[in-house]
Coordinates of C-alpha atoms and ligand atoms in Angstrom, one line a residue:
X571 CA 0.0 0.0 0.0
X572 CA 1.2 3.7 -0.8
X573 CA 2.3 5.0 2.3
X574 CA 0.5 8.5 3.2
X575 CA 1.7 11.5 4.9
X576 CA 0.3 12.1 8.7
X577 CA -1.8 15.3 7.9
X578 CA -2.0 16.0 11.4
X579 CA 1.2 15.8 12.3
X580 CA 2.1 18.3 9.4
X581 CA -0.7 20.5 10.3
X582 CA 1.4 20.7 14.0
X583 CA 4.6 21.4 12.3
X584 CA 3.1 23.9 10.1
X585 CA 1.1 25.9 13.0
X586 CA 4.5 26.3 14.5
X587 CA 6.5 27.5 11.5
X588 CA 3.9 30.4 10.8
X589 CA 4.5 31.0 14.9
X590 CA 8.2 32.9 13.1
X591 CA 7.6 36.3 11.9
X592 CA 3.9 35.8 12.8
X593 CA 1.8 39.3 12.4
X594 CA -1.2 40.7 13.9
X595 CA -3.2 40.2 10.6
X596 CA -2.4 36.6 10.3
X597 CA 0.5 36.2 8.1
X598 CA 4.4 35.9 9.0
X599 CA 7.0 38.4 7.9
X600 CA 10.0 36.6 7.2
X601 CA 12.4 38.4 4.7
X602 CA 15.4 36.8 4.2
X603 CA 18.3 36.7 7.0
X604 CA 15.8 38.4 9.9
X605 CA 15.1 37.2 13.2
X606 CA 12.6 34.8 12.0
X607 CA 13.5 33.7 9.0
X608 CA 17.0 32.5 10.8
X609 CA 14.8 30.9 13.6
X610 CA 12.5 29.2 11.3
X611 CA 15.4 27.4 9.5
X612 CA 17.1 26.4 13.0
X613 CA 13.5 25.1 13.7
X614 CA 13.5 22.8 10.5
X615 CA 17.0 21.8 11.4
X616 CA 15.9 20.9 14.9
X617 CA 13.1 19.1 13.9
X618 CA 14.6 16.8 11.3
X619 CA 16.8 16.0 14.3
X620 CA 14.4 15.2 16.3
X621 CA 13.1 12.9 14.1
X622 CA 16.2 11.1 13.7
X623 CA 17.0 12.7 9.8
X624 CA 20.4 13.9 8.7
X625 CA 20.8 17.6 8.7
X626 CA 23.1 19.9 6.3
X627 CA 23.7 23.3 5.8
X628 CA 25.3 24.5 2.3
X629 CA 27.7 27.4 2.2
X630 CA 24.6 29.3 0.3
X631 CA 22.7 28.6 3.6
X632 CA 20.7 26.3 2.0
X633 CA 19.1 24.0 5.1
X634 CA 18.7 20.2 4.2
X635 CA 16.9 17.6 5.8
X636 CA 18.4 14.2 4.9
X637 CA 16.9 10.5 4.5
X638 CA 19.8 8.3 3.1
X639 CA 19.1 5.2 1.3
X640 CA 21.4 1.7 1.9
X641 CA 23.6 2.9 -1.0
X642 CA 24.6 6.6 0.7
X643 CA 26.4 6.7 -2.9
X644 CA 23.1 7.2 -4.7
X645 CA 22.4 10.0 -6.2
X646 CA 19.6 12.1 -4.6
X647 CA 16.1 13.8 -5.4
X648 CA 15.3 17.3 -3.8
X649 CA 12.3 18.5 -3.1
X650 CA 11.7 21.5 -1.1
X651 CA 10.9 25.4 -1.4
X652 CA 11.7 28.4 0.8
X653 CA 10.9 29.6 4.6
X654 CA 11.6 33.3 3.5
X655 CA 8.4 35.8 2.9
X656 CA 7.8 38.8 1.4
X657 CA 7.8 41.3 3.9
X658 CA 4.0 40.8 5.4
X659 CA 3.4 37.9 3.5
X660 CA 1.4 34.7 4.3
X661 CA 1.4 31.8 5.9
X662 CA 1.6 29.4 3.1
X663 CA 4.2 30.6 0.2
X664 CA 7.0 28.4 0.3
X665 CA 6.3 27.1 4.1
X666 CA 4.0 24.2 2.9
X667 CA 6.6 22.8 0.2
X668 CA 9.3 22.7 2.8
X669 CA 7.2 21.1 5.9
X670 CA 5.6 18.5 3.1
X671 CA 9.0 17.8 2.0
X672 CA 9.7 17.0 5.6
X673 CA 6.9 14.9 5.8
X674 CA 6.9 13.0 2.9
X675 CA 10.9 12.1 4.6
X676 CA 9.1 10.8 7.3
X677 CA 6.7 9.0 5.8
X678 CA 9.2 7.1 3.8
X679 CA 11.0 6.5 6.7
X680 CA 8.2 5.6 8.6
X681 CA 7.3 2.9 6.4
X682 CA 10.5 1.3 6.0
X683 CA 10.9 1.7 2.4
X684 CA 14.5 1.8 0.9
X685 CA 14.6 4.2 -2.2
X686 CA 17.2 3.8 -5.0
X687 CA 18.4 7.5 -3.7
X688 CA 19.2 9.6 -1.0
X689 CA 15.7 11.7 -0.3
X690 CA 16.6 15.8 0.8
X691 CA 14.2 17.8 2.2
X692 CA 15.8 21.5 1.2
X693 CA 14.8 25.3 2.4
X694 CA 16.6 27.3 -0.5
X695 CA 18.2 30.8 1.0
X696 CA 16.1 34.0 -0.5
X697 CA 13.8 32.8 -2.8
X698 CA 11.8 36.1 -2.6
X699 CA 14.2 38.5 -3.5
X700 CA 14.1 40.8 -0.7
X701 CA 17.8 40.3 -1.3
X702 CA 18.5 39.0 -4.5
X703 CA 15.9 36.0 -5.5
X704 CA 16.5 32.4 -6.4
X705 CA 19.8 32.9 -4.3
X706 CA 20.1 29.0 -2.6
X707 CA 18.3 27.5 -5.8
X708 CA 20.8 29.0 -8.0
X709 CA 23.8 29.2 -6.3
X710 CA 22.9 24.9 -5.6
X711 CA 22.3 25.1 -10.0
X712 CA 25.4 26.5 -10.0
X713 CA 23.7 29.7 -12.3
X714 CA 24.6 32.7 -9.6
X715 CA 27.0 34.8 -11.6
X716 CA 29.4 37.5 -9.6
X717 CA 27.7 40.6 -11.8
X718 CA 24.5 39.5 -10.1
X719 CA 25.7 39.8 -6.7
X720 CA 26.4 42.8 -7.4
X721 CA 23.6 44.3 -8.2
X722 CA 20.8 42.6 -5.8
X723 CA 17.4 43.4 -6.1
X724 CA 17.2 44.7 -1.9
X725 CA 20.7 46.8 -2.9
X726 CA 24.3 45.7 -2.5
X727 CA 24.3 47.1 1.2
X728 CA 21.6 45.0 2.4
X729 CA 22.9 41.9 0.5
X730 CA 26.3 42.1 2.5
X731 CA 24.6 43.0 5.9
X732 CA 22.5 40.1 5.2
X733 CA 25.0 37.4 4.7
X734 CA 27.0 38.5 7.4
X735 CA 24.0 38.0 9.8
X736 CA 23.9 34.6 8.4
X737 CA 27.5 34.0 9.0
X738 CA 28.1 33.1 5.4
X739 CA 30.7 34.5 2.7
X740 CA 29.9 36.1 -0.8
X741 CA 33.3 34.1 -2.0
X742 CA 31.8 30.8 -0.9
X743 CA 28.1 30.9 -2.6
X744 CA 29.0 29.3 -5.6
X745 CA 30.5 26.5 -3.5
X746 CA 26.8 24.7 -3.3
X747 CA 27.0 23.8 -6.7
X748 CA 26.1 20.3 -6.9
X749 CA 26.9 18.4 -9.9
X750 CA 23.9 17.4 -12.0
X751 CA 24.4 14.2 -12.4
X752 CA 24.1 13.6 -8.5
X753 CA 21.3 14.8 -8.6
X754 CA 17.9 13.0 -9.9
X755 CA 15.7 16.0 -10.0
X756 CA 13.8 18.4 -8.3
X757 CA 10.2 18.4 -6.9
X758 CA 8.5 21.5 -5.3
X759 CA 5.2 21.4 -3.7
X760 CA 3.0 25.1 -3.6
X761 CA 0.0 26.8 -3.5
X762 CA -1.3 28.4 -6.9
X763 CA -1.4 31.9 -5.7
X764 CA -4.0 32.3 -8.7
X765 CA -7.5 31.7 -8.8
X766 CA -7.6 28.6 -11.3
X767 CA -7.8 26.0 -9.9
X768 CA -10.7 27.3 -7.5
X769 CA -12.7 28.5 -10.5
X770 CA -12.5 25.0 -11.9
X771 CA -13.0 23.1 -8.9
X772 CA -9.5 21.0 -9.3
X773 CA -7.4 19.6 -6.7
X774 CA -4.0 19.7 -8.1
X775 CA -2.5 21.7 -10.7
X776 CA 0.1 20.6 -12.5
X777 CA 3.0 23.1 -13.5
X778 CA 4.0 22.9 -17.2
X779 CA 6.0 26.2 -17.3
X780 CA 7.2 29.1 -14.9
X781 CA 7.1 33.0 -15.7
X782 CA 10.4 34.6 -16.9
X783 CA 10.8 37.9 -15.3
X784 CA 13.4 41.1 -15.3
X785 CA 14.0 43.9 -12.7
X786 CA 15.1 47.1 -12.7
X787 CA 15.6 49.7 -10.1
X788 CA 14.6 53.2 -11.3
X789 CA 16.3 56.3 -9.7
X790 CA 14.5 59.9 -10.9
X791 CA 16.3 63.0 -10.7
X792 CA 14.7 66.6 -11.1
X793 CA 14.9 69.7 -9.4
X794 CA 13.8 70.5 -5.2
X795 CA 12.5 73.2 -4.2
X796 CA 9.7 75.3 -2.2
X797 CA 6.2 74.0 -2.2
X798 CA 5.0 77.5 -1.9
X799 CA 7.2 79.6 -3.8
X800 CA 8.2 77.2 -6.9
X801 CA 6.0 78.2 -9.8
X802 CA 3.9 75.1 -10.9
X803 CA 5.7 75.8 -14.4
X804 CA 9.3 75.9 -13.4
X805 CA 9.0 72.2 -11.7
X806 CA 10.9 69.6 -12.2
X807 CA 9.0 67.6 -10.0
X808 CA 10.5 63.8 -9.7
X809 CA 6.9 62.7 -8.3
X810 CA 5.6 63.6 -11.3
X811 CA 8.5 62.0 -13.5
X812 CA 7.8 58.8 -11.2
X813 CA 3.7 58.9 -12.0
X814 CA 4.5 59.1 -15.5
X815 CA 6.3 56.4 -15.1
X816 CA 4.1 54.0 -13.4
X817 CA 1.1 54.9 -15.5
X818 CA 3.1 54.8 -19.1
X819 CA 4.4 51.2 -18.0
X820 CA 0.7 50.0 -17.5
X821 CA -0.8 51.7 -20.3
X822 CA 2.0 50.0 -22.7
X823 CA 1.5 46.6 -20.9
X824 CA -2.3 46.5 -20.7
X825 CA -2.6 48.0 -24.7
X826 CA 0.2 46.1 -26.5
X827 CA 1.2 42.8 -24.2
X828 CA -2.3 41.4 -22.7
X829 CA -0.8 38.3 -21.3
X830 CA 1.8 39.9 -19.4
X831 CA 2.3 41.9 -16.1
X832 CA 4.1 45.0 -14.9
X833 CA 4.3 46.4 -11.6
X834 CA 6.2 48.9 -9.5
X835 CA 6.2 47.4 -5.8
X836 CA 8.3 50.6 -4.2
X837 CA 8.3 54.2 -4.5
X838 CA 10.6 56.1 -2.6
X839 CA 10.8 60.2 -2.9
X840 CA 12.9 62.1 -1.5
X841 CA 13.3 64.2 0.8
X842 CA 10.0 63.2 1.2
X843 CA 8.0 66.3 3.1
X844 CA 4.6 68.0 2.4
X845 CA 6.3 71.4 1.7
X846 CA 8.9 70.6 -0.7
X847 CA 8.7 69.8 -4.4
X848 CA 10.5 66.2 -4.4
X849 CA 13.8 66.2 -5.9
X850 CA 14.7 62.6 -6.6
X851 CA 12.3 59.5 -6.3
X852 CA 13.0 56.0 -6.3
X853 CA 11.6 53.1 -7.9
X854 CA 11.7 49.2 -8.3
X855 CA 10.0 48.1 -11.7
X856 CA 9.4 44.1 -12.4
X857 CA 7.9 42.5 -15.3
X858 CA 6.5 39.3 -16.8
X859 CA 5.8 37.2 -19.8
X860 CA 5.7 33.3 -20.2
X861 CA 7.7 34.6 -23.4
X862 CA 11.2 36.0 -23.9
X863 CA 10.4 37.7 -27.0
X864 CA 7.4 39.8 -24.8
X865 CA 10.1 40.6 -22.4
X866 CA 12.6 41.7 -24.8
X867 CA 9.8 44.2 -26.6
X868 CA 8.2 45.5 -23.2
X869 CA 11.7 46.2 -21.9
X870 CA 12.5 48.3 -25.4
X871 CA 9.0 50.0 -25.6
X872 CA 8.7 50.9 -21.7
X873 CA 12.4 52.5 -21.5
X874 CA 12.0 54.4 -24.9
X875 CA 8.9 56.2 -23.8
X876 CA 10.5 56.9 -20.2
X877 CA 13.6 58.5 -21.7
X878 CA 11.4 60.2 -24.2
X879 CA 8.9 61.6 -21.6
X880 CA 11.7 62.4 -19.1
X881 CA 13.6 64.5 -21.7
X882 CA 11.0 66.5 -22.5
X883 CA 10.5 67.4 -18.8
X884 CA 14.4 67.8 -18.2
X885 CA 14.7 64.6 -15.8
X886 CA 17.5 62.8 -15.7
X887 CA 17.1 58.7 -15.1
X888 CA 19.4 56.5 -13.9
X889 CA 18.0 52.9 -14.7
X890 CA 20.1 49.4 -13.0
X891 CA 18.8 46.0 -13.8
X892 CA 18.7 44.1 -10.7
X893 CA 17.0 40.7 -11.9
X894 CA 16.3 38.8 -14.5
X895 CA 14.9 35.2 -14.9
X896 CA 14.0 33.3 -18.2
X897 CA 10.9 31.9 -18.8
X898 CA 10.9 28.0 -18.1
X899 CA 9.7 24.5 -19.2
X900 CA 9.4 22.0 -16.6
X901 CA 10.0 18.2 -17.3
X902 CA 7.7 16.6 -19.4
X903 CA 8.2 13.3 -18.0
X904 CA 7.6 14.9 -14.1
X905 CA 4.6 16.2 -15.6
X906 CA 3.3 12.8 -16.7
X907 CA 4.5 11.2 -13.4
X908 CA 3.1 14.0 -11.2
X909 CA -0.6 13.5 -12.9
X910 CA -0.4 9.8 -13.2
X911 CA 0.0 9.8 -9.2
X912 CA -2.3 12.4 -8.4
X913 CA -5.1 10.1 -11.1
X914 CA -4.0 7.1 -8.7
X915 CA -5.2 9.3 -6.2
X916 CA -8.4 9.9 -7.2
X917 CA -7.6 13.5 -7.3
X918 CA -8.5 15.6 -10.2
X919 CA -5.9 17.5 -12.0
X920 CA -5.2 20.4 -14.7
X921 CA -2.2 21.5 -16.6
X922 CA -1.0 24.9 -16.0
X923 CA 1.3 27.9 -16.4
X924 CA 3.1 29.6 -13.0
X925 CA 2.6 33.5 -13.5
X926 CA 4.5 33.6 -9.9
X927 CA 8.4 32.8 -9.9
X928 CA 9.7 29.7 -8.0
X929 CA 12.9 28.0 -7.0
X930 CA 12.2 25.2 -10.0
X931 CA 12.9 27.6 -12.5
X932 CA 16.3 27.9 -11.4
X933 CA 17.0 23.9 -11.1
X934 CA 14.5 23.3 -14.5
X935 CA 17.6 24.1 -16.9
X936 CA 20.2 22.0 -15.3
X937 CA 17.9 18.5 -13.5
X938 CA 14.2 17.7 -14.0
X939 CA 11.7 19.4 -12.6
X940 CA 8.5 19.2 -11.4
X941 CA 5.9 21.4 -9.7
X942 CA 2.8 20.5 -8.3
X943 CA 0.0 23.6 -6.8
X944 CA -3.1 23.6 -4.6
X945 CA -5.8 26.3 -4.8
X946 CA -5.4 29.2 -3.3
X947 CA -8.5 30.8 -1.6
X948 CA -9.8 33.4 -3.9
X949 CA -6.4 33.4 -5.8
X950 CA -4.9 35.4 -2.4
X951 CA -1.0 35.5 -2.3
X952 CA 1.7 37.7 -1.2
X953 CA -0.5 38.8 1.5
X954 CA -1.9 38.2 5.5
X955 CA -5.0 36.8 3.8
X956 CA -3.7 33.9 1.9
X957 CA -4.9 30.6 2.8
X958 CA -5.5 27.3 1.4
X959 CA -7.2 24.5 3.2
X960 CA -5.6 22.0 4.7
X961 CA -7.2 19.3 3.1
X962 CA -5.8 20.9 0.0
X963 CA -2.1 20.7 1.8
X964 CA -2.9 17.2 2.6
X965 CA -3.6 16.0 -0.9
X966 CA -0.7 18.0 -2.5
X967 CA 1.9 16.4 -0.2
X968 CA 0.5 13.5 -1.2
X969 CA 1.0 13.3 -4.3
X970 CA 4.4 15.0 -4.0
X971 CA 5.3 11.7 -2.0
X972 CA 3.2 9.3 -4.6
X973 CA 5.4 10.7 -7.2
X974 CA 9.3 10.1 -5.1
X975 CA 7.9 6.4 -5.1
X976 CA 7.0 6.3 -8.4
X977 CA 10.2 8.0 -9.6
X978 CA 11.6 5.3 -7.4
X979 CA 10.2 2.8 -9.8
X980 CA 11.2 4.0 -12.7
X981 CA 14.5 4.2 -11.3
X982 CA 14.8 0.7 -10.5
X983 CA 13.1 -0.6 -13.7
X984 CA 15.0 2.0 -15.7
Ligands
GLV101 C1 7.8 35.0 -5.9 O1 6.9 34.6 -5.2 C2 7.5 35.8 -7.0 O2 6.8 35.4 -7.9 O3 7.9 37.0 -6.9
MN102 MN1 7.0 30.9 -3.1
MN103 MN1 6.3 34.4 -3.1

């Protein structure tokens, strides 16, 4: 009989994670390298102790929970996520792929069953980007270049101030690189944060591709002055330049590229008072496509018309990209195994695009790769108020262990 994860158990576990970096409106803040986030690792650690796992830390801080097989040669399969959040974030991003990964470890070693591979359970270091993004996953794909490192998406400062808090080194990232061909692939468990699945009343959705994305901080530079006294047509107002900005880039999107998305997150302006005309504003700017060509021609047609529209008003911009992530196509053959467990299941399934960005997309290039989502209440993410209900959790981690036993299989027959 396939062995099943304890639900209970993992509801336990999970209750106690969203205790680090828990906020009054029922989320967790846990950006990368705080308080929390550090305690909510040393908690995973601690508990994969407890249960009598292995334990690893990389030197991109990477934490690993580790069930060996009889062979400790094998190669091994990760599955995992993150235990960073946005800043005010929810419960569920990343969290529920890292404690099922845990559980599915414990279910396997629960039932006795000796895979043809070492089984590890990983939390990947900053997939969020309130430092850089994909950091752990990368840096473990062996992708993290040195001219990204230094230009973060949080800024270099905070990158440095970061890792030091962790104790780790900026020379040592690119140490986690494991070679591919110790590797058997990469799993990742998480809820939709899209409506989808909801609408269509499916269980599990089943990732085909994941968003490519690119990021740019914006810094606008015009002229200060008094509120009172600066005539209205002598301005060079960077709060102005800044709302030009913001609306040009959705116009552009919405008219000309329908399927993608464009958002700027953070404004900054400076010096920031009621009674004086802002002289320099700051802004982060992200977009996305499932298409590299889309990215290419938003990137041209948004940065022509800001240069064009700033000239005329005498602004100067100072543009960095900070980010930038391809479009992805996960493993067809994941994709088959993923749904033909979840059909064993009884559980109904869909195929379907990630619009959100994900640790898989930086192991897809170099190992196979599979995703697997539950719904999201009303399609809520990035915020207090997602949720998903546990039954949900239940059946995705599930599945997520159906499909390490069936890879198993393979393995042995292959
Ligand atoms: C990560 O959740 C992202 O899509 O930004
Ligand atoms: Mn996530
Ligand atoms: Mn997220």
């Amino acid at each position: 009989m396939t062995p099943r994860v304890d639900g209970d158990r993992m509801r336990r576990d999970f209750d106690t994670l969203s205790s680090f970096g828990a906020t009054p409106e029922g989320g967790v803040s846990r950006p990368t390298f705080s308080e929390a986030h550090l305690a909510a690792r040393q908690w995973f650690l601690n508990r994969a102790k407890a249960e009598g796992l292995g334990t690893g830390v990389d030197s991109a801080g990477n934490h690993s929970a580790l069930l060996h097989a009889r062979n400790r040669n094998a190669s091994v399969l990760l599955l995992g996520s993150h235990l960073d959040s946005v800043p005010e974030g929810g419960r569920f991003d990343g969290a529920i792929g890292v404690v099922a990964a845990l559980h599915v470890l414990l279910a396997i070693k629960a039932a006795g069953i000796d895979l043809p591979f070492n089984l590890e359970a990983i939390d990947f270091t900053d997939e969020e980007g309130t430092l850089m993004g994909l950091l752990g996953s990368e840096a473990l794909a062996g992708t993290l270049t040195p001219e990204a490192l230094q230009s973060p998406r949080g800024g270099r400062d905070a990158l440095l101030a970061g890792l030091e808090r962790a104790a780790l080194r900026e020379d040592r990232l690119h140490e986690a690189r494991r070679d591919p061909a110790t590797l058997v692939g990469y799993l990742e468990l998480h809820i939709e944060q899209g409506q989808r699945l909801e609408r269509e009343r499916v269980q599990i959705g089943v990732v085909t591709r994941i968003v490519g994305s690119r990021s740019f901080r914006i810094v606008v530079r015009g002229l200060g002055g008094h509120a009172g006294t600066m005539p209205m047509d002598a301005r060079r107002d960077a709060a102005v330049a800044a709302a030009r900005i913001i609306l040009a880039a959705r116009e552009i999107v919405v008219r000309d590229f329908p399927d993608s998305v464009i958002t700027v997150g953070d404004l900054r302006l400076e010096p920031a008072a009621f009674n004086v005309v802002a002289g320099l504003a700051r802004l982060s700017l992200e977009f996305r496509s499932q298409h590299d060509a889309d990215l290419d021609a938003i990137e041209s047609a948004i940065f022509a018309r800001f240069h064009a529209d700033s000239q005329a008003d005498g602004i100067d911009l100072e543009v960095t990209q900070v980010a930038r992530w391809q479009p992805t196509v996960l493993d067809p053959s994941m994709i088959e195994a993923i749904e033909r467990v979840a059909g064993g299941l009884r559980l109904t399934t869909t195929r379907l695009p990630s619009s959100a960005g994900h640790d898989a997309q930086a192991l897809a290039p170099v190992i196979p790769t599979g995703m697997i989502f539950v719904p999201s209440i009303g399609g809520v993410s990035h915020d207090p108020r997602e949720e998903t209900a546990w039954e949900d959790v239940v059946n995705g981690a599930n599945v997520l262990l159906g499909t390490v036993i069936e890879l198993s299989r393979r393995r042995v027959m292959g």
